[in-house]
mmCIF file with all atom_site columns, C-alpha atoms and ligand atoms in Angstrom:
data_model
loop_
_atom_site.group_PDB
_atom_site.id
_atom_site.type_symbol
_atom_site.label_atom_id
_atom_site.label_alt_id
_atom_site.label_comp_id
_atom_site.label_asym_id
_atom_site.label_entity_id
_atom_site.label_seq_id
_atom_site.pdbx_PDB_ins_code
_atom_site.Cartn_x
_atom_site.Cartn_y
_atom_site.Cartn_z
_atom_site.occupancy
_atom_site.B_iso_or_equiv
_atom_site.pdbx_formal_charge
_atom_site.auth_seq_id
_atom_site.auth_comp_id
_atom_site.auth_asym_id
_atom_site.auth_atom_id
_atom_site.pdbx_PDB_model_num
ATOM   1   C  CA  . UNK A 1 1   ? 11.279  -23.500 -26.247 1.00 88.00 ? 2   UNK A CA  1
ATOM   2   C  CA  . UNK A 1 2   ? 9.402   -26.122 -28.358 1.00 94.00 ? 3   UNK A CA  1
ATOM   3   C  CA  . UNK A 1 3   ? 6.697   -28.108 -26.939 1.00 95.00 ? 4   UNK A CA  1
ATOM   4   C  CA  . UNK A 1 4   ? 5.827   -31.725 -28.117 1.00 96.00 ? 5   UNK A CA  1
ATOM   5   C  CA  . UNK A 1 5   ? 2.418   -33.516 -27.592 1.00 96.00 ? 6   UNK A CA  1
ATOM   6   C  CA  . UNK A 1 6   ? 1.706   -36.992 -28.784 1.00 95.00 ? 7   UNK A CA  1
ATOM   7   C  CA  . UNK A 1 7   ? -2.369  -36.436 -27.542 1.00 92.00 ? 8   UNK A CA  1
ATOM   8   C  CA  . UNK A 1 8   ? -3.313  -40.198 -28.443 1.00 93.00 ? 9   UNK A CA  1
ATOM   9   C  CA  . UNK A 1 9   ? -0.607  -41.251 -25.715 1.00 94.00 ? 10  UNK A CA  1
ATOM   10  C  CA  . UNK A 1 10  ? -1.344  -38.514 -23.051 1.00 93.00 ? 11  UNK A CA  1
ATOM   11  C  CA  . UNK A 1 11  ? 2.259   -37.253 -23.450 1.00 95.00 ? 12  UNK A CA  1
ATOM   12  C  CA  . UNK A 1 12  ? 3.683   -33.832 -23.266 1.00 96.00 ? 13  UNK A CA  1
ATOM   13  C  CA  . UNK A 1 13  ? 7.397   -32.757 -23.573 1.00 96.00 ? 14  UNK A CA  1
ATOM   14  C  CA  . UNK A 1 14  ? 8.866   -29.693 -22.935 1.00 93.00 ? 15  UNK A CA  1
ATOM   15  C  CA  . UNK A 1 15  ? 12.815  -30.091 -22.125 1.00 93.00 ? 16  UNK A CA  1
ATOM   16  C  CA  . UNK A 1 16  ? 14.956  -29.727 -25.230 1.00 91.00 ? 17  UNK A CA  1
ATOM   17  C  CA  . UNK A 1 17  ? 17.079  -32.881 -24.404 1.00 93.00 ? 18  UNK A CA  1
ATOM   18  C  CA  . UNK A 1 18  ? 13.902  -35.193 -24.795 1.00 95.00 ? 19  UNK A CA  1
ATOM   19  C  CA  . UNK A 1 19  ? 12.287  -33.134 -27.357 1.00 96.00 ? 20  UNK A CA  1
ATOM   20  C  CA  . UNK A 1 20  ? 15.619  -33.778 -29.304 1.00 96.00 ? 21  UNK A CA  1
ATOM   21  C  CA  . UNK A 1 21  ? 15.658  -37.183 -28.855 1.00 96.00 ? 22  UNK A CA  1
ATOM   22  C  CA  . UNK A 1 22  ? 12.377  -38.502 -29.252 1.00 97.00 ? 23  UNK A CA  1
ATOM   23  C  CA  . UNK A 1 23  ? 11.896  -36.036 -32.580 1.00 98.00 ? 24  UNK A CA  1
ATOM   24  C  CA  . UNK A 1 24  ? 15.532  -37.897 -34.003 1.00 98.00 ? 25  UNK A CA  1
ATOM   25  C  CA  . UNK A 1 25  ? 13.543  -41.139 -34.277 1.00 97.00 ? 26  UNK A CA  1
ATOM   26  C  CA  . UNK A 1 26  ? 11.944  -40.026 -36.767 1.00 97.00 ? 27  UNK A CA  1
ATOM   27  C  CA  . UNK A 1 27  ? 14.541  -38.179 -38.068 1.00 97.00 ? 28  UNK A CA  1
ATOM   28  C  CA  . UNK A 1 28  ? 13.073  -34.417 -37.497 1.00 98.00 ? 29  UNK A CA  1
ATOM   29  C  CA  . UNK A 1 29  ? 16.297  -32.502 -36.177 1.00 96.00 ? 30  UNK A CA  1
ATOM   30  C  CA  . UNK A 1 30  ? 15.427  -29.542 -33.075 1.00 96.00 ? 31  UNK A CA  1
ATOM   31  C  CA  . UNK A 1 31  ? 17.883  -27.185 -31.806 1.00 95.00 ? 32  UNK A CA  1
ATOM   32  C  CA  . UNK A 1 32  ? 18.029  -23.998 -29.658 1.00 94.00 ? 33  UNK A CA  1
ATOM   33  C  CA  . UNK A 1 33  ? 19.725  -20.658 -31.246 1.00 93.00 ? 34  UNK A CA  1
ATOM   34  C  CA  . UNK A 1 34  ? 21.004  -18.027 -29.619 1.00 88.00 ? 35  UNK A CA  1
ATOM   35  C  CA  . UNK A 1 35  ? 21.900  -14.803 -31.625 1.00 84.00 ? 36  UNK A CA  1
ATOM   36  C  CA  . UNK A 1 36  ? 24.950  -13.382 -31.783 1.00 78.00 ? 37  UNK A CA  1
ATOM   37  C  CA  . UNK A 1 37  ? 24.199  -10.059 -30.674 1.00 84.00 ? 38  UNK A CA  1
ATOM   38  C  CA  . UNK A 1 38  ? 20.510  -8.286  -29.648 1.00 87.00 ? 39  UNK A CA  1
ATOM   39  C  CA  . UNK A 1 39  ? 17.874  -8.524  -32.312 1.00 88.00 ? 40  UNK A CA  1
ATOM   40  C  CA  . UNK A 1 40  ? 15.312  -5.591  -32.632 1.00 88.00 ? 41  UNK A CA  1
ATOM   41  C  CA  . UNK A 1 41  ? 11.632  -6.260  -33.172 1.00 82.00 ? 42  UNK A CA  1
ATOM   42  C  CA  . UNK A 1 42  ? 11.694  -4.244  -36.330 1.00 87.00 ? 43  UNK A CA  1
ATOM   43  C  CA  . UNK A 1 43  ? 15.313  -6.052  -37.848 1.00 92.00 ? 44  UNK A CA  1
ATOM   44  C  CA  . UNK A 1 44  ? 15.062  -6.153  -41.804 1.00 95.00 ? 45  UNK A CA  1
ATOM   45  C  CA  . UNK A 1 45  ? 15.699  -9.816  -43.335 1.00 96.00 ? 46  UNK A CA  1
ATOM   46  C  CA  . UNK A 1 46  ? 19.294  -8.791  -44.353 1.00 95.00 ? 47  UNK A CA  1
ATOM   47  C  CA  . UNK A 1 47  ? 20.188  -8.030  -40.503 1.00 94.00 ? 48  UNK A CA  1
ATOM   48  C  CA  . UNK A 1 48  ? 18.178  -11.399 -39.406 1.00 95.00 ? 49  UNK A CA  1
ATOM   49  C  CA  . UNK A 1 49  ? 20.400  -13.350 -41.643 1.00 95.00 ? 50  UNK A CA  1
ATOM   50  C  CA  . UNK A 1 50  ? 23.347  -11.714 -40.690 1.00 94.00 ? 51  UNK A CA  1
ATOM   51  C  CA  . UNK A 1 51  ? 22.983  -12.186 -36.693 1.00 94.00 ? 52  UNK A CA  1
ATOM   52  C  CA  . UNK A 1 52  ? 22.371  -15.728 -37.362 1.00 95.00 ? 53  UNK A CA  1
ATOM   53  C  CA  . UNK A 1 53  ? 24.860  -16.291 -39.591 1.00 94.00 ? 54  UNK A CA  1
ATOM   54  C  CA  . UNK A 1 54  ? 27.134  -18.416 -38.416 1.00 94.00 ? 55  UNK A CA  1
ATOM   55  C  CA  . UNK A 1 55  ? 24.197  -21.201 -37.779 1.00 95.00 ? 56  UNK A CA  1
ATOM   56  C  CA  . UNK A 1 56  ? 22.941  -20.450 -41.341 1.00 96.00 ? 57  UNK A CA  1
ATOM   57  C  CA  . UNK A 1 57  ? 25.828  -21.298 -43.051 1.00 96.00 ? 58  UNK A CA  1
ATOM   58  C  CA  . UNK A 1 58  ? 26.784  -24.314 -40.840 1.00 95.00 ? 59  UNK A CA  1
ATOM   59  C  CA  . UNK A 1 59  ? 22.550  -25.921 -41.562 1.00 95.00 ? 60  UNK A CA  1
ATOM   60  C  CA  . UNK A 1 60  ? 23.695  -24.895 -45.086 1.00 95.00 ? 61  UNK A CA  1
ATOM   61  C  CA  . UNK A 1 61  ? 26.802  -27.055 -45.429 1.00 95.00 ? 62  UNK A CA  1
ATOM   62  C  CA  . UNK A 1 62  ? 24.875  -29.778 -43.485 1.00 93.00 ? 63  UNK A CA  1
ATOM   63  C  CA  . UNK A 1 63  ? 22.186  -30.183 -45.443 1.00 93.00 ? 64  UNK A CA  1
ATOM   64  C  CA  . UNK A 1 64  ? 22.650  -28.903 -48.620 1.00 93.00 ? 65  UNK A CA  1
ATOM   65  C  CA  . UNK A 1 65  ? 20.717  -25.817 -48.618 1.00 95.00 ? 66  UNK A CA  1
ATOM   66  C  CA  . UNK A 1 66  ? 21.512  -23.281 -51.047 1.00 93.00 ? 67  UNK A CA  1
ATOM   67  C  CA  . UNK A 1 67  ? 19.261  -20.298 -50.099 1.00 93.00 ? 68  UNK A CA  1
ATOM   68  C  CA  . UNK A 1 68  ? 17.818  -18.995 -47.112 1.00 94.00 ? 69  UNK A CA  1
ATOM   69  C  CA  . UNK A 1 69  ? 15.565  -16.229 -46.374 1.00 94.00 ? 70  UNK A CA  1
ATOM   70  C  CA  . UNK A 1 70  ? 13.117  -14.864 -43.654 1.00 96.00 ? 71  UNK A CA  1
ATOM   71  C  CA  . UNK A 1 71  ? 9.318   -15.064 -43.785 1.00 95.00 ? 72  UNK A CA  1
ATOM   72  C  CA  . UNK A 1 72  ? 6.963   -12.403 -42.258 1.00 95.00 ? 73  UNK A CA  1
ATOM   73  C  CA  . UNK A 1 73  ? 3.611   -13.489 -41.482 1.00 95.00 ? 74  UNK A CA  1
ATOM   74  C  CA  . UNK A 1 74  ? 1.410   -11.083 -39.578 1.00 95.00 ? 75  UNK A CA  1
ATOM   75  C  CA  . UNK A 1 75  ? -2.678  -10.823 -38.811 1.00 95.00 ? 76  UNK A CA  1
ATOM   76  C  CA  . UNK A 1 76  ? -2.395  -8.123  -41.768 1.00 95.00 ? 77  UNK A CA  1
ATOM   77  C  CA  . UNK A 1 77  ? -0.954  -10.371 -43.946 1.00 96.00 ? 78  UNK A CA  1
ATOM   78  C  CA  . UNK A 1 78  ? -2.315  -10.050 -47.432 1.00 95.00 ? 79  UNK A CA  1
ATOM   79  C  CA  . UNK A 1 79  ? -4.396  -13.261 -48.314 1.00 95.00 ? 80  UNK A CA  1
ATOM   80  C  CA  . UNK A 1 80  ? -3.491  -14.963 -44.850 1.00 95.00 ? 81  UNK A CA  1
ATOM   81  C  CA  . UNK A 1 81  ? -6.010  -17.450 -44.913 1.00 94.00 ? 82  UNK A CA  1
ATOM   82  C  CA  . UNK A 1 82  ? -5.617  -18.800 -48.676 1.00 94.00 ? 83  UNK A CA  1
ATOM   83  C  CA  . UNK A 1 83  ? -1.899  -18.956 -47.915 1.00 92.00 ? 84  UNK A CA  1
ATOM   84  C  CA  . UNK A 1 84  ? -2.086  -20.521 -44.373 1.00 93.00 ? 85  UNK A CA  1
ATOM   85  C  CA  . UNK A 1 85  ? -4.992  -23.189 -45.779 1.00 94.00 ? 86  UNK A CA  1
ATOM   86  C  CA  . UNK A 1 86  ? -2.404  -24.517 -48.319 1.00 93.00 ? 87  UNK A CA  1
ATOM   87  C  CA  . UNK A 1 87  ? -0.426  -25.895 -45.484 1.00 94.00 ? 88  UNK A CA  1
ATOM   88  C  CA  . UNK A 1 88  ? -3.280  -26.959 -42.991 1.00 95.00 ? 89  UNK A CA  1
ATOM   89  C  CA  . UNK A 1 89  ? -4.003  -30.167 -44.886 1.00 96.00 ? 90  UNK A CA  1
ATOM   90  C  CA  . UNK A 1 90  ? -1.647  -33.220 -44.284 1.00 97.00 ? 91  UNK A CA  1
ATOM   91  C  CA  . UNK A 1 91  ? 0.538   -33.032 -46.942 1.00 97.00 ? 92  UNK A CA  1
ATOM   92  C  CA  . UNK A 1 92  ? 4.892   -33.681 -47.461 1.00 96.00 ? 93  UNK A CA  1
ATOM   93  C  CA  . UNK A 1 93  ? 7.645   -32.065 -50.079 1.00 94.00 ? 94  UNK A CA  1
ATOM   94  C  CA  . UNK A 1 94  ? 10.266  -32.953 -52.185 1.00 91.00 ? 95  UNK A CA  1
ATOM   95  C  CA  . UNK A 1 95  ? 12.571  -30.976 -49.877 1.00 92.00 ? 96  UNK A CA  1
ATOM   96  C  CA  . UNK A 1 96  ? 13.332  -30.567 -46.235 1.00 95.00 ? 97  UNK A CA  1
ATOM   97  C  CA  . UNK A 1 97  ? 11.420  -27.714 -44.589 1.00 96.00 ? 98  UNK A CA  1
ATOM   98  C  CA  . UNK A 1 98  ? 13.304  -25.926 -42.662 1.00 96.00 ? 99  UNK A CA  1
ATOM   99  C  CA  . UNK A 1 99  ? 12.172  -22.845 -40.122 1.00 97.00 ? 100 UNK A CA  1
ATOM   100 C  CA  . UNK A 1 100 ? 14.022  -20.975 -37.465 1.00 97.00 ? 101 UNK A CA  1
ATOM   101 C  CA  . UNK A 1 101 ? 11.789  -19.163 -35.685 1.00 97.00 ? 102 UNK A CA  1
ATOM   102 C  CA  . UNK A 1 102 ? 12.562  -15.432 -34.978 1.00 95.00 ? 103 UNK A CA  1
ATOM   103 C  CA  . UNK A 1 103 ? 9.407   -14.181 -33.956 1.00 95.00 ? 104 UNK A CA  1
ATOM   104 C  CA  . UNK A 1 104 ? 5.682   -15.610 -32.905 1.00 95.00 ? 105 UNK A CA  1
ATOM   105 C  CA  . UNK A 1 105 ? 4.837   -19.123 -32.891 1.00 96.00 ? 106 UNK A CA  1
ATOM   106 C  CA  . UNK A 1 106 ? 3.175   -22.342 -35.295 1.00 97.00 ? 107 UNK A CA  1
ATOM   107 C  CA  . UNK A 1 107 ? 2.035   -25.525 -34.831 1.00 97.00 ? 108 UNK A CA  1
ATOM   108 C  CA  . UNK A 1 108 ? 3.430   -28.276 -36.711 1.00 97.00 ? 109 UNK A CA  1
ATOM   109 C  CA  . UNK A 1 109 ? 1.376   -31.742 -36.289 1.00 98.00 ? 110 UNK A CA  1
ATOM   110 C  CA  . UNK A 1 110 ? 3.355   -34.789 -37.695 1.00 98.00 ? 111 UNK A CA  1
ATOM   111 C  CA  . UNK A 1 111 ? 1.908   -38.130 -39.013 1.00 98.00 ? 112 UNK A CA  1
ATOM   112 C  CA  . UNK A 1 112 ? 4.855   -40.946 -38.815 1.00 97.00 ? 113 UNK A CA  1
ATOM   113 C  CA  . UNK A 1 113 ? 4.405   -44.068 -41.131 1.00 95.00 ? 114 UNK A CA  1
ATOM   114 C  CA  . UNK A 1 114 ? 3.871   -46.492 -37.791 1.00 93.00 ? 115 UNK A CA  1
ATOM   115 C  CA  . UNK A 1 115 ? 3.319   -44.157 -34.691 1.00 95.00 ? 116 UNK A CA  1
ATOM   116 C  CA  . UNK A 1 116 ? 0.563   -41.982 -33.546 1.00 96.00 ? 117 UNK A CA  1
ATOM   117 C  CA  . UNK A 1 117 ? 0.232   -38.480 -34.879 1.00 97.00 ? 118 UNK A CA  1
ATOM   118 C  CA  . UNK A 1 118 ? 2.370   -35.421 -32.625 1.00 97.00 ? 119 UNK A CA  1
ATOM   119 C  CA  . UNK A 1 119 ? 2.266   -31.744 -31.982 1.00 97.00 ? 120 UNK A CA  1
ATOM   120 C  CA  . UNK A 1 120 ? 5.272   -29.948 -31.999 1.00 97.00 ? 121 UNK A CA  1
ATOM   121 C  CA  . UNK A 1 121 ? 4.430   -25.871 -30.863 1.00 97.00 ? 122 UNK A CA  1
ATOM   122 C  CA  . UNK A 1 122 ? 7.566   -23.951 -31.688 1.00 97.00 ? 123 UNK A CA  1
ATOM   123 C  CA  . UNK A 1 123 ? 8.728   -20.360 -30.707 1.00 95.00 ? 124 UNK A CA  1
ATOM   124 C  CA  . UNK A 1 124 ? 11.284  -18.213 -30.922 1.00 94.00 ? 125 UNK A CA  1
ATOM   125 C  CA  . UNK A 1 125 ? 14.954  -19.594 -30.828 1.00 95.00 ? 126 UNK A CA  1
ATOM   126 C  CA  . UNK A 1 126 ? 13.671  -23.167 -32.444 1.00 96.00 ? 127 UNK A CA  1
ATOM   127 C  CA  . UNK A 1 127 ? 15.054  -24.580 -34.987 1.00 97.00 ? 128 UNK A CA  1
ATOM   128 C  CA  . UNK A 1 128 ? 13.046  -27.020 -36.630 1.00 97.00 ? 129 UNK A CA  1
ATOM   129 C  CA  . UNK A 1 129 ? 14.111  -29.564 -40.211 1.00 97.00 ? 130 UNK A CA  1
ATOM   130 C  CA  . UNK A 1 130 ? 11.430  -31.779 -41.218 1.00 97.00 ? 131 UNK A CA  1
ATOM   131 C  CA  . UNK A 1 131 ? 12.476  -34.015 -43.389 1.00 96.00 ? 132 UNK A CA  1
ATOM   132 C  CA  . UNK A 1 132 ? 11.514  -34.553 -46.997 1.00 94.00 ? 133 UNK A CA  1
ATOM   133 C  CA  . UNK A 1 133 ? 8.640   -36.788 -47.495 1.00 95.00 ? 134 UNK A CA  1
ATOM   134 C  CA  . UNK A 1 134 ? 7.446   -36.591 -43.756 1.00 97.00 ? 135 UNK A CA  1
ATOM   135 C  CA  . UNK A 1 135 ? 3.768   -36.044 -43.680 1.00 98.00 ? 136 UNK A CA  1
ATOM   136 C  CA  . UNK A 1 136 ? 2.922   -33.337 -41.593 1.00 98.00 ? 137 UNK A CA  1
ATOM   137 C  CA  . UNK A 1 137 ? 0.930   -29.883 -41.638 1.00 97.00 ? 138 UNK A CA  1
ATOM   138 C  CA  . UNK A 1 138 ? 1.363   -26.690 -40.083 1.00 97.00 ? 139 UNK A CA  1
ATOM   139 C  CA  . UNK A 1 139 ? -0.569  -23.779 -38.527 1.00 96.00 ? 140 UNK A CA  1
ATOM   140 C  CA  . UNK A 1 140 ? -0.552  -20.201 -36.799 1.00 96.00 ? 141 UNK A CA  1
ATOM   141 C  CA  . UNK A 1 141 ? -1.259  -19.604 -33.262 1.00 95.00 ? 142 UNK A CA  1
ATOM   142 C  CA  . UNK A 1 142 ? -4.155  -17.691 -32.318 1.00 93.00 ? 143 UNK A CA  1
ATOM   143 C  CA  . UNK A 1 143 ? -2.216  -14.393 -32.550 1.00 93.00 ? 144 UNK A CA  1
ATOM   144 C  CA  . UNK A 1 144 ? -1.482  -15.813 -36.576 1.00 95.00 ? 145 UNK A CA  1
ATOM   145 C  CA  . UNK A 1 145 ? 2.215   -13.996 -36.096 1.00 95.00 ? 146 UNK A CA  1
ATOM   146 C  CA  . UNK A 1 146 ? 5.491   -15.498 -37.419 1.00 96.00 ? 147 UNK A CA  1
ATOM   147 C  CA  . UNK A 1 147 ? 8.685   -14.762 -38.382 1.00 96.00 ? 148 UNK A CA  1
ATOM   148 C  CA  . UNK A 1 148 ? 11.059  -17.549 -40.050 1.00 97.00 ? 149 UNK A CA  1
ATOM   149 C  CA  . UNK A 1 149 ? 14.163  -17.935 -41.470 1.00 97.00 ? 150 UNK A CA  1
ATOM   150 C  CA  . UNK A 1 150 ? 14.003  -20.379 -44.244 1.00 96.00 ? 151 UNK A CA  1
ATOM   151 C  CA  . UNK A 1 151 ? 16.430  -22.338 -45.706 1.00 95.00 ? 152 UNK A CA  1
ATOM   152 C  CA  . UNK A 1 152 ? 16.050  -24.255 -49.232 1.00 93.00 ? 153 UNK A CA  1
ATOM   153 C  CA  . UNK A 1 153 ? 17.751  -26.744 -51.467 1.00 90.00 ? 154 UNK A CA  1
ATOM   154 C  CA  . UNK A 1 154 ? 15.860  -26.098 -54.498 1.00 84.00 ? 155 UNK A CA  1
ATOM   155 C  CA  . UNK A 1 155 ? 12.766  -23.496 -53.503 1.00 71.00 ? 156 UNK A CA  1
ATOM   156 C  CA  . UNK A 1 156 ? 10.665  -24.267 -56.427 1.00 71.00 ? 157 UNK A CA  1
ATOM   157 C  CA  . UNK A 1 157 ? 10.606  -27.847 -55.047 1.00 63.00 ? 158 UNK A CA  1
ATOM   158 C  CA  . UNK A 1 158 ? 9.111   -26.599 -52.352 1.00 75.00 ? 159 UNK A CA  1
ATOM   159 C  CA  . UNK A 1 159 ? 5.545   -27.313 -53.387 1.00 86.00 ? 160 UNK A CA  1
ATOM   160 C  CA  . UNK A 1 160 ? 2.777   -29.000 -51.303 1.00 92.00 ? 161 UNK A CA  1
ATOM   161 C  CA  . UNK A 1 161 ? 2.097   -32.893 -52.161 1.00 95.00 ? 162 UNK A CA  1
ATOM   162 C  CA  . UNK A 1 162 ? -1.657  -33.550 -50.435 1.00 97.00 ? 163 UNK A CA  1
ATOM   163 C  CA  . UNK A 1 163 ? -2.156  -36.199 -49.026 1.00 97.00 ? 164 UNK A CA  1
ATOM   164 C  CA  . UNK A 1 164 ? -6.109  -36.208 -48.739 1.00 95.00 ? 165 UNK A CA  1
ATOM   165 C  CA  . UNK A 1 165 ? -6.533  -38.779 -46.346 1.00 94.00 ? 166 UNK A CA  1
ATOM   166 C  CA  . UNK A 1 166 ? -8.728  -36.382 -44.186 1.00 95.00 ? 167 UNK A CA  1
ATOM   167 C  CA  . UNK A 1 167 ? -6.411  -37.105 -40.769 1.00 95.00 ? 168 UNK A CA  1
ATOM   168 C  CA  . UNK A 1 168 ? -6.361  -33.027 -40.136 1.00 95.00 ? 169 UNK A CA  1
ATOM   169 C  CA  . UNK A 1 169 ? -9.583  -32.703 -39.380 1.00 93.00 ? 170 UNK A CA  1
ATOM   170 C  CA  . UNK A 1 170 ? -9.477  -35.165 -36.026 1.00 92.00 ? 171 UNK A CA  1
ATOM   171 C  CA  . UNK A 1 171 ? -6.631  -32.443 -34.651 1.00 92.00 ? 172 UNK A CA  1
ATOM   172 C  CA  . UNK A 1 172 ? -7.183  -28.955 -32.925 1.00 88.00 ? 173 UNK A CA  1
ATOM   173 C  CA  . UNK A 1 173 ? -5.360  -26.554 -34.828 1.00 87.00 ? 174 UNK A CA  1
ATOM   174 C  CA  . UNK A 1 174 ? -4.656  -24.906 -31.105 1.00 88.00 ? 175 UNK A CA  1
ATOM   175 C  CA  . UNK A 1 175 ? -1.631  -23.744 -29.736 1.00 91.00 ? 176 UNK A CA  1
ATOM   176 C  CA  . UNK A 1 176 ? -0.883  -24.854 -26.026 1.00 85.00 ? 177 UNK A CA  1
ATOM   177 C  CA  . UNK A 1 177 ? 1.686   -22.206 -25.051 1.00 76.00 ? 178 UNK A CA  1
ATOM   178 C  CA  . UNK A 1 178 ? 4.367   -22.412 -22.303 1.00 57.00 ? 179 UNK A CA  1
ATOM   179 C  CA  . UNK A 1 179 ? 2.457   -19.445 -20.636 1.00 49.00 ? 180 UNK A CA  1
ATOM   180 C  CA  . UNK A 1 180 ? -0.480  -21.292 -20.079 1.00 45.00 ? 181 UNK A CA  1
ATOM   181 C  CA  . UNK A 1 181 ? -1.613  -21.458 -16.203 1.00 46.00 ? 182 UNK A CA  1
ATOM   182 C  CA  . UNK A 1 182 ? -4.561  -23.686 -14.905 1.00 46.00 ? 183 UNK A CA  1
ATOM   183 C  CA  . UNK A 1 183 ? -6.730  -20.993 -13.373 1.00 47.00 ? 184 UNK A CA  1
ATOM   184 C  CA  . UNK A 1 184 ? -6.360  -21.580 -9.402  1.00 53.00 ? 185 UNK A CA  1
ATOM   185 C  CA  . UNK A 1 185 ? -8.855  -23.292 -7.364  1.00 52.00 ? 186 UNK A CA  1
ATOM   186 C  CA  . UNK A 1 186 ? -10.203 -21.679 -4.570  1.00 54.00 ? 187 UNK A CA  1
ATOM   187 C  CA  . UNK A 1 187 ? -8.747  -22.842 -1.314  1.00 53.00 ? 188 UNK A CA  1
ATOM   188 C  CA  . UNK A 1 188 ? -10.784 -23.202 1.565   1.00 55.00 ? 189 UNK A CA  1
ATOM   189 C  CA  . UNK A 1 189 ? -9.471  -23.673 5.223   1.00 50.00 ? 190 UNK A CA  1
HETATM 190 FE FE1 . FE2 B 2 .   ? 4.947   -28.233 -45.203 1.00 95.63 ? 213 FE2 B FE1 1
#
């Protein structure tokens, strides 16, 4: 499940209900899905669309997208770091972007017109629509591994509008991860 932190305020959500609701107001839609049946590791993009059909085609009728498809981004990745610096910088599209996350993990930061800046960390089973014209900007997790269905109105709107106001550079581009235990303090008796 998602994560959300707004640092600035000290504030960390991790329950959908209240990740839902606080990401609504400003109009960034979060849901859970489940797949219809078992989904193996190695599943071509065909089968991925296929076992999440149904919620595919519902987004679709919702929102207006026309195509959908899956993204594969691994460590190996040809040219990872030219394509994941395109989308480091704050910067907002002509179209909604849209991710469901089948695999691995990203880190979207978002940049409201009149609130603070917030993380949202999102994993497998999250779906995530940004809105168009939201500034925001997005990166891997340390183990730089994702796998995304994608859903489009008109994909060759879906071009990067920069922003260049520099607000990036005053956010960690670090993953917090559900997993994450404080180490344990030694108890003495
Ligand atoms: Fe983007």
């Amino acid at each position: 499940m998602a994560i959300v932190k707004i640092s600035s305020e000290n504030v960390t959500l991790s329950e959908p209900a209240e990740i839902g609701s606080f990401l609504a107001r400003f109009g960034i839609e979060y849901e859970r899905w489940v797949p219809d049946r078992p989904l193996a590791a190695d599943a071509a993009a065909d089968e991925v669309l296929v076992v999440y059909g149904r919620e595919v085609e519902a987004l679709k009728a919702r929102g207006g997208y026309v195509t959908a498809d899956v993204i594969d981004v691994k460590p190996e990745t040809p040219n990872l770091d030219a394509m994941l610096a395109r989308f480091s910088r704050e910067h907002w599209h002509d179209e909604d972007e849209v991710r469901f996350i089948v695999e691995g993990r990203g880190l979207f930061h978002v940049h409201p017109p009149d609130s603070p800046v917030f993380a949202i960390e999102v994993e497998a089973g999250d779906l995530i629509r940004v809105p168009r014209g939201t500034h925001h900007w997005f990166d891997l997790c340390a183990d730089r591994r994702i796998r995304a269905i994608r859903l489009f109105q008109d994909p060759s709107g879906w071009t990067p509008h920069y922003t260049d106001t520099g607000i990036d550079q005053g956010f960690q581009p670090v993953c917090f991860g559900r997993s994450y235990i404080p180490p344990l303090q030694p108890i003495r008796v």
